Coordinates of C-alpha atoms in Angstrom, one line a residue:
M5 CA -25.0 25.8 6.4
E6 CA -21.5 25.0 7.6
K7 CA -19.0 27.8 8.0
T8 CA -16.8 28.5 5.0
T9 CA -13.5 30.3 5.3
Q10 CA -13.9 32.1 2.0
A11 CA -16.3 32.4 -1.0
L12 CA -15.3 30.7 -4.2
A13 CA -14.1 32.9 -7.0
M14 CA -16.9 34.0 -9.3
P15 CA -16.7 33.1 -13.0
M16 CA -17.5 35.7 -15.7
S17 CA -21.2 36.0 -16.3
T18 CA -20.9 36.2 -20.1
R19 CA -18.6 34.6 -22.6
S20 CA -16.6 37.2 -24.5
S21 CA -16.0 36.8 -28.2
R22 CA -12.6 35.9 -29.5
A23 CA -10.8 36.4 -32.8
D24 CA -10.5 32.7 -33.3
D25 CA -14.2 32.0 -32.7
P26 CA -15.9 30.8 -35.9
P27 CA -18.3 33.4 -37.4
A28 CA -22.0 32.8 -36.9
A29 CA -23.9 31.7 -40.0
S30 CA -25.7 34.5 -41.7
G31 CA -29.2 34.9 -40.3
A32 CA -28.7 32.1 -37.7
V33 CA -30.1 32.6 -34.2
I34 CA -27.5 31.7 -31.6
Q35 CA -29.2 29.9 -28.8
P36 CA -27.8 30.3 -25.3
D37 CA -25.9 27.3 -23.9
P38 CA -27.7 26.1 -20.7
L39 CA -24.5 24.6 -19.5
A40 CA -22.5 27.8 -20.0
A41 CA -25.3 29.7 -18.3
T42 CA -25.2 27.4 -15.3
F43 CA -21.4 27.9 -14.9
A44 CA -21.8 31.6 -15.4
T45 CA -24.1 31.9 -12.3
S46 CA -21.7 32.6 -9.5
Y47 CA -21.4 29.8 -7.0
A48 CA -20.0 32.3 -4.5
G49 CA -23.2 34.3 -5.0
V50 CA -25.3 31.2 -4.2
I51 CA -23.3 30.6 -1.0
A52 CA -23.7 34.2 0.1
F53 CA -27.4 34.1 -0.7
L54 CA -28.0 31.0 1.3
A55 CA -25.9 32.4 4.2
V56 CA -28.0 35.6 4.3
A57 CA -31.3 33.6 4.0
D58 CA -30.3 31.4 7.0
A59 CA -28.7 34.1 9.2
G60 CA -31.4 36.7 8.5
S61 CA -28.9 39.5 7.8
F62 CA -25.9 40.4 5.7
A63 CA -23.7 41.1 8.6
K64 CA -24.3 37.7 10.3
A65 CA -23.8 36.0 7.0
G66 CA -20.5 37.7 6.6
D67 CA -19.4 36.5 10.1
R68 CA -20.4 33.0 9.2
L69 CA -18.5 33.0 5.9
G70 CA -15.5 34.8 7.3
I71 CA -15.8 37.8 4.9
G72 CA -17.1 41.3 5.3
R73 CA -20.7 42.4 5.0
S74 CA -20.0 44.5 1.9
A75 CA -18.5 41.4 0.1
V76 CA -21.6 39.4 0.9
S77 CA -23.8 42.2 -0.4
R78 CA -21.7 42.5 -3.7
A79 CA -22.0 38.7 -4.2
V80 CA -25.7 38.7 -3.8
Q81 CA -26.1 41.8 -6.0
K82 CA -24.2 40.1 -8.8
L83 CA -26.3 37.0 -8.4
E84 CA -29.5 39.1 -8.6
A85 CA -28.2 40.7 -11.8
Q86 CA -27.4 37.3 -13.3
L87 CA -30.8 36.0 -12.4
D88 CA -32.5 39.2 -13.3
A89 CA -34.6 38.9 -10.1
R90 CA -34.7 40.5 -6.7
L91 CA -34.0 38.0 -4.0
F92 CA -34.2 40.0 -0.8
L93 CA -36.3 42.8 0.6
R94 CA -33.9 45.0 2.5
T95 CA -34.7 47.6 5.1
T96 CA -32.6 49.2 7.8
R97 CA -34.2 46.8 10.3
S98 CA -34.7 43.5 8.5
T99 CA -33.8 41.4 5.5
A100 CA -36.5 39.1 4.1
L101 CA -36.8 36.8 1.0
T102 CA -38.9 37.9 -1.9
P103 CA -41.2 35.3 -3.4
E104 CA -38.6 34.8 -6.1
G105 CA -36.0 34.5 -3.3
E106 CA -38.0 31.9 -1.5
R107 CA -38.4 29.8 -4.7
F108 CA -34.7 30.1 -5.5
H109 CA -33.8 29.1 -1.9
A110 CA -36.0 26.1 -2.0
N111 CA -34.3 24.9 -5.3
C112 CA -30.7 25.6 -4.2
R113 CA -30.7 24.3 -0.7
P114 CA -31.0 20.6 -1.4
G115 CA -28.1 20.8 -3.9
V116 CA -25.8 22.6 -1.5
E117 CA -26.6 20.2 1.2
R118 CA -25.7 17.3 -1.0
I119 CA -22.4 19.0 -1.8
M120 CA -21.7 19.5 1.9
Q121 CA -22.7 15.8 2.6
A122 CA -20.3 14.7 -0.2
L123 CA -17.5 16.7 1.5
R124 CA -18.3 15.2 4.9
D125 CA -18.5 11.7 3.4
M126 CA -15.0 12.0 1.7
R127 CA -13.6 13.3 5.0
D128 CA -15.1 10.4 6.9
L129 CA -13.6 7.9 4.4
R130 CA -10.2 9.3 5.2
E131 CA -10.5 10.2 8.9
G132 CA -13.5 8.2 10.2
P133 CA -13.9 4.5 11.0
P134 CA -12.7 2.5 8.0
R135 CA -15.5 1.4 5.7
G136 CA -16.2 0.9 2.0
H137 CA -15.0 -1.6 -0.7
L138 CA -11.6 -2.9 -1.6
N139 CA -10.6 -4.5 -4.9
I140 CA -7.6 -6.8 -4.3
A141 CA -5.6 -8.7 -6.9
S142 CA -3.0 -11.5 -6.3
A143 CA -1.2 -14.2 -8.1
V144 CA -3.2 -17.5 -7.8
G145 CA -0.9 -19.4 -5.6
F146 CA -0.1 -16.6 -3.2
G147 CA -3.6 -15.4 -3.0
R148 CA -5.0 -18.8 -2.3
R149 CA -2.4 -19.9 0.2
V150 CA -1.6 -16.6 1.9
V151 CA -4.0 -13.7 1.3
A152 CA -7.4 -15.5 1.3
P153 CA -7.0 -17.2 4.7
L154 CA -6.3 -13.7 6.2
I155 CA -9.4 -12.0 4.7
A156 CA -11.7 -13.4 7.4
A157 CA -9.6 -12.1 10.2
F158 CA -9.3 -8.7 8.5
Q159 CA -13.1 -8.4 8.1
D160 CA -13.6 -9.5 11.7
A161 CA -11.5 -6.5 12.7
Y162 CA -13.1 -4.2 10.1
P163 CA -16.6 -5.4 9.4
A164 CA -17.6 -2.3 7.5
I165 CA -15.1 -3.1 4.7
T166 CA -16.1 -5.4 1.9
V167 CA -13.4 -7.2 -0.1
D168 CA -13.2 -8.5 -3.7
L169 CA -10.2 -10.8 -4.1
A170 CA -9.3 -11.6 -7.7
L171 CA -6.7 -14.4 -8.3
D172 CA -4.8 -14.0 -11.6
D173 CA -1.2 -14.8 -12.5
G174 CA -1.3 -11.9 -15.0
A175 CA -0.1 -8.5 -13.8
A176 CA -3.1 -6.5 -12.6
D177 CA -3.5 -3.0 -14.1
F178 CA -4.5 -0.6 -11.3
S179 CA -6.3 1.8 -13.6
T180 CA -8.0 -0.5 -16.2
D181 CA -8.9 -3.2 -13.6
R182 CA -9.8 -0.7 -10.9
I183 CA -7.5 -2.4 -8.4
D184 CA -6.8 -0.8 -5.1
I185 CA -4.1 -3.2 -3.8
A186 CA -2.1 -6.0 -5.6
F187 CA 0.1 -8.7 -4.3
R188 CA 3.0 -9.4 -6.6
D189 CA 5.9 -11.9 -6.6
G190 CA 9.4 -12.0 -7.9
R191 CA 11.3 -8.9 -9.1
L192 CA 9.2 -5.7 -9.7
E193 CA 9.8 -3.9 -12.9
D194 CA 6.9 -1.4 -12.6
S195 CA 8.4 1.8 -11.1
Q196 CA 5.0 3.6 -11.2
V197 CA 3.6 1.9 -8.1
I198 CA 4.5 1.8 -4.4
A199 CA 5.8 -1.6 -3.5
R200 CA 6.4 -2.8 0.1
Q201 CA 8.3 -6.1 0.4
L202 CA 6.4 -8.4 2.8
V203 CA 9.0 -11.2 2.9
P204 CA 11.8 -12.4 0.7
M205 CA 10.7 -14.9 -1.9
Q206 CA 12.6 -18.2 -1.5
L207 CA 12.5 -20.5 -4.5
L208 CA 13.2 -24.1 -3.7
L209 CA 13.9 -27.1 -6.0
C210 CA 11.9 -30.0 -4.5
A211 CA 11.3 -33.7 -5.1
A212 CA 9.6 -36.5 -3.2
P213 CA 11.9 -38.9 -1.3
A214 CA 10.6 -41.8 -3.4
Y215 CA 11.6 -40.0 -6.6
L216 CA 15.1 -39.2 -5.3
Q217 CA 15.6 -42.8 -4.2
A218 CA 14.7 -44.0 -7.7
H219 CA 16.6 -41.3 -9.7
G220 CA 19.3 -40.1 -7.4
L221 CA 20.1 -36.6 -6.0
P222 CA 21.2 -33.9 -8.5
A223 CA 24.6 -32.5 -7.5
T224 CA 24.7 -29.6 -10.0
V225 CA 22.3 -27.6 -12.1
D226 CA 23.6 -29.5 -15.2
D227 CA 22.6 -32.8 -13.6
L228 CA 18.9 -31.7 -14.1
D229 CA 19.3 -32.7 -17.7
R230 CA 19.0 -36.3 -16.6
H231 CA 16.0 -35.7 -14.3
R232 CA 12.2 -35.7 -14.9
C233 CA 11.3 -32.0 -14.6
I234 CA 7.8 -30.7 -14.0
N235 CA 7.2 -27.1 -14.8
L236 CA 4.7 -24.2 -14.4
R237 CA 3.2 -22.2 -17.3
P238 CA 1.9 -18.8 -16.0
A239 CA -0.7 -16.6 -17.5
S240 CA 1.9 -15.2 -19.9
G241 CA 1.8 -18.5 -21.8
R242 CA 5.5 -19.1 -21.6
A243 CA 6.8 -21.9 -19.4
Q244 CA 9.0 -20.5 -16.7
D245 CA 12.8 -20.9 -16.6
W246 CA 14.2 -22.1 -13.3
E247 CA 16.5 -19.6 -11.5
F248 CA 19.7 -20.5 -9.7
K249 CA 22.7 -18.8 -8.2
V250 CA 26.0 -20.4 -9.3
E251 CA 29.4 -19.0 -8.1
G252 CA 27.7 -15.8 -7.0
R253 CA 26.0 -15.2 -10.4
G254 CA 22.4 -15.7 -11.5
R255 CA 21.7 -18.5 -13.9
N256 CA 18.5 -19.4 -15.7
Y257 CA 17.9 -23.0 -16.6
A258 CA 15.2 -24.0 -19.2
P259 CA 14.0 -27.4 -18.2
R260 CA 12.7 -30.0 -20.7
P261 CA 9.6 -30.9 -18.8
V262 CA 7.8 -34.2 -18.9
C263 CA 4.7 -32.4 -17.7
T264 CA 3.6 -28.8 -17.5
F265 CA 0.7 -27.3 -15.5
N266 CA -0.8 -23.8 -15.3
D267 CA -1.8 -24.3 -11.7
V268 CA 0.7 -24.4 -8.9
D269 CA -1.4 -26.8 -6.8
L270 CA -1.4 -29.3 -9.6
L271 CA 2.3 -28.8 -9.9
R272 CA 2.9 -29.5 -6.2
Q273 CA 0.7 -32.6 -6.3
A274 CA 2.6 -34.1 -9.2
V275 CA 5.9 -33.6 -7.2
L276 CA 4.3 -35.1 -4.1
D277 CA 3.2 -38.1 -6.2
G278 CA 6.9 -38.7 -7.1
R279 CA 6.6 -37.8 -10.8
G280 CA 9.6 -35.5 -10.9
V281 CA 11.4 -32.4 -9.6
A282 CA 10.0 -28.8 -9.7
Q283 CA 10.9 -25.3 -8.5
M284 CA 8.4 -23.7 -6.2
A285 CA 8.1 -20.9 -3.6
R286 CA 8.8 -21.9 0.0
Y287 CA 5.2 -20.9 1.1
Q288 CA 3.8 -23.5 -1.3
V289 CA 5.8 -26.4 0.1
C290 CA 6.9 -25.5 3.7
D291 CA 4.5 -27.9 5.3
D292 CA 5.6 -30.7 3.0
L293 CA 9.3 -30.1 3.8
R294 CA 8.7 -30.1 7.6
A295 CA 6.6 -33.3 7.3
G296 CA 9.3 -35.0 5.1
R297 CA 6.9 -35.4 2.2
L298 CA 9.3 -33.3 0.0
V299 CA 13.0 -32.7 0.1
S300 CA 14.8 -29.5 -1.0
V301 CA 17.7 -30.2 -3.5
L302 CA 20.5 -27.9 -4.8
A303 CA 19.6 -25.6 -1.8
R304 CA 23.0 -23.8 -2.1
H305 CA 22.1 -22.6 -5.6
M306 CA 18.7 -21.0 -4.8
P307 CA 18.4 -17.3 -5.8
E308 CA 18.0 -14.7 -3.1
D309 CA 16.9 -11.6 -5.0
R310 CA 13.2 -12.0 -5.2
G311 CA 10.3 -10.9 -2.9
H312 CA 6.6 -11.0 -2.1
F313 CA 5.3 -7.4 -2.5
L314 CA 2.2 -5.5 -1.6
C315 CA 1.6 -2.8 -4.2
Y316 CA -0.6 0.2 -4.5
P317 CA -0.7 3.2 -6.9
S318 CA 0.2 6.1 -4.6
R319 CA 1.0 7.1 -1.1
K320 CA -1.1 10.3 -1.4
H321 CA -4.7 10.5 -0.1
L322 CA -5.1 6.9 0.9
P323 CA -8.6 6.2 2.3
A324 CA -8.8 4.6 5.7
R325 CA -9.9 1.3 4.3
M326 CA -6.7 1.0 2.3
R327 CA -4.4 2.1 5.1
V328 CA -5.8 -0.4 7.6
F329 CA -5.6 -3.3 5.0
I330 CA -2.0 -2.4 4.1
D331 CA -1.1 -2.3 7.8
F332 CA -2.9 -5.5 8.6
M333 CA -1.2 -7.5 5.8
T334 CA 2.3 -6.1 6.3
Q335 CA 2.0 -7.1 10.0
R336 CA 0.4 -10.5 9.6
I337 CA 2.1 -12.0 6.5
P338 CA 5.7 -11.9 7.8
R339 CA 4.7 -13.7 10.9
L340 CA 3.1 -16.7 9.1
D341 CA 4.9 -20.1 9.4
L342 CA 4.7 -20.4 5.6
F343 CA 7.9 -18.3 5.3
R344 CA 9.9 -19.9 8.0
P345 CA 12.4 -22.7 7.3

């Protein structure tokens, strides 16, 4: 048994009556509660008993537990009184288990070993090689374009970690959905989570060159009233307003769309096909802008107060698997070409 610095405090062996306890029914026999009896048996006494049985003496058991011989003896005596059984045969020269002690030892040891193994397992999760399972949530577009392609490289580096990536444009609930880490876009309103900004979120108003040739280039936000707008309807069910910055102040524009999608890839394809103009995040269209398939319009009015965030519930007691995933993503994502002009 591993060395313990101190024995746990021993609970009371019997439950005292209280004035607010309901009176027993007349003539009723009150049966002992097995659960209460289990808690009443001193865990400190069990630890002391196992230490004596393993060490062969009360003095050596005290050294192992870091307490005095007399404290070990008192703990065992209290346990014997609770069990109404003698566990050791004590002489001036030796200490041996009684038959009852041998039976009790055989029953207790596996349970204590499982507790010690559970403690070692939890320590290994935090301090040992990263392993275990991660539940990750992300908005659909960001998860598909940014997070998912990095999962393979992450698991190559940490093969003992399994990952469940759930794509959903709704806000993940860390408790209800049992989420370890979530990727969120925009402005964060949840002050109960730890949020690390990975990169600024750049919104761009885009159109295909053929569309702009046919319909002209909008010069102001109000000019969009005369253009064919294509919009995104997120999981909330309400089509998104477009956001701009005009004369240093934020401005929302509610487009009158000719077409609305609930999937960002369908939105992007419609714009590529020349069907209209739409507002999308830079990472969704960066390759198309570089290749000339799309053109950014009203660039001087794009908002600058959004971000892509990695979120988790608390900084305290992070297991190793979460720490390495957070470090991996916070290092890799900002270096992706998806976020560069």
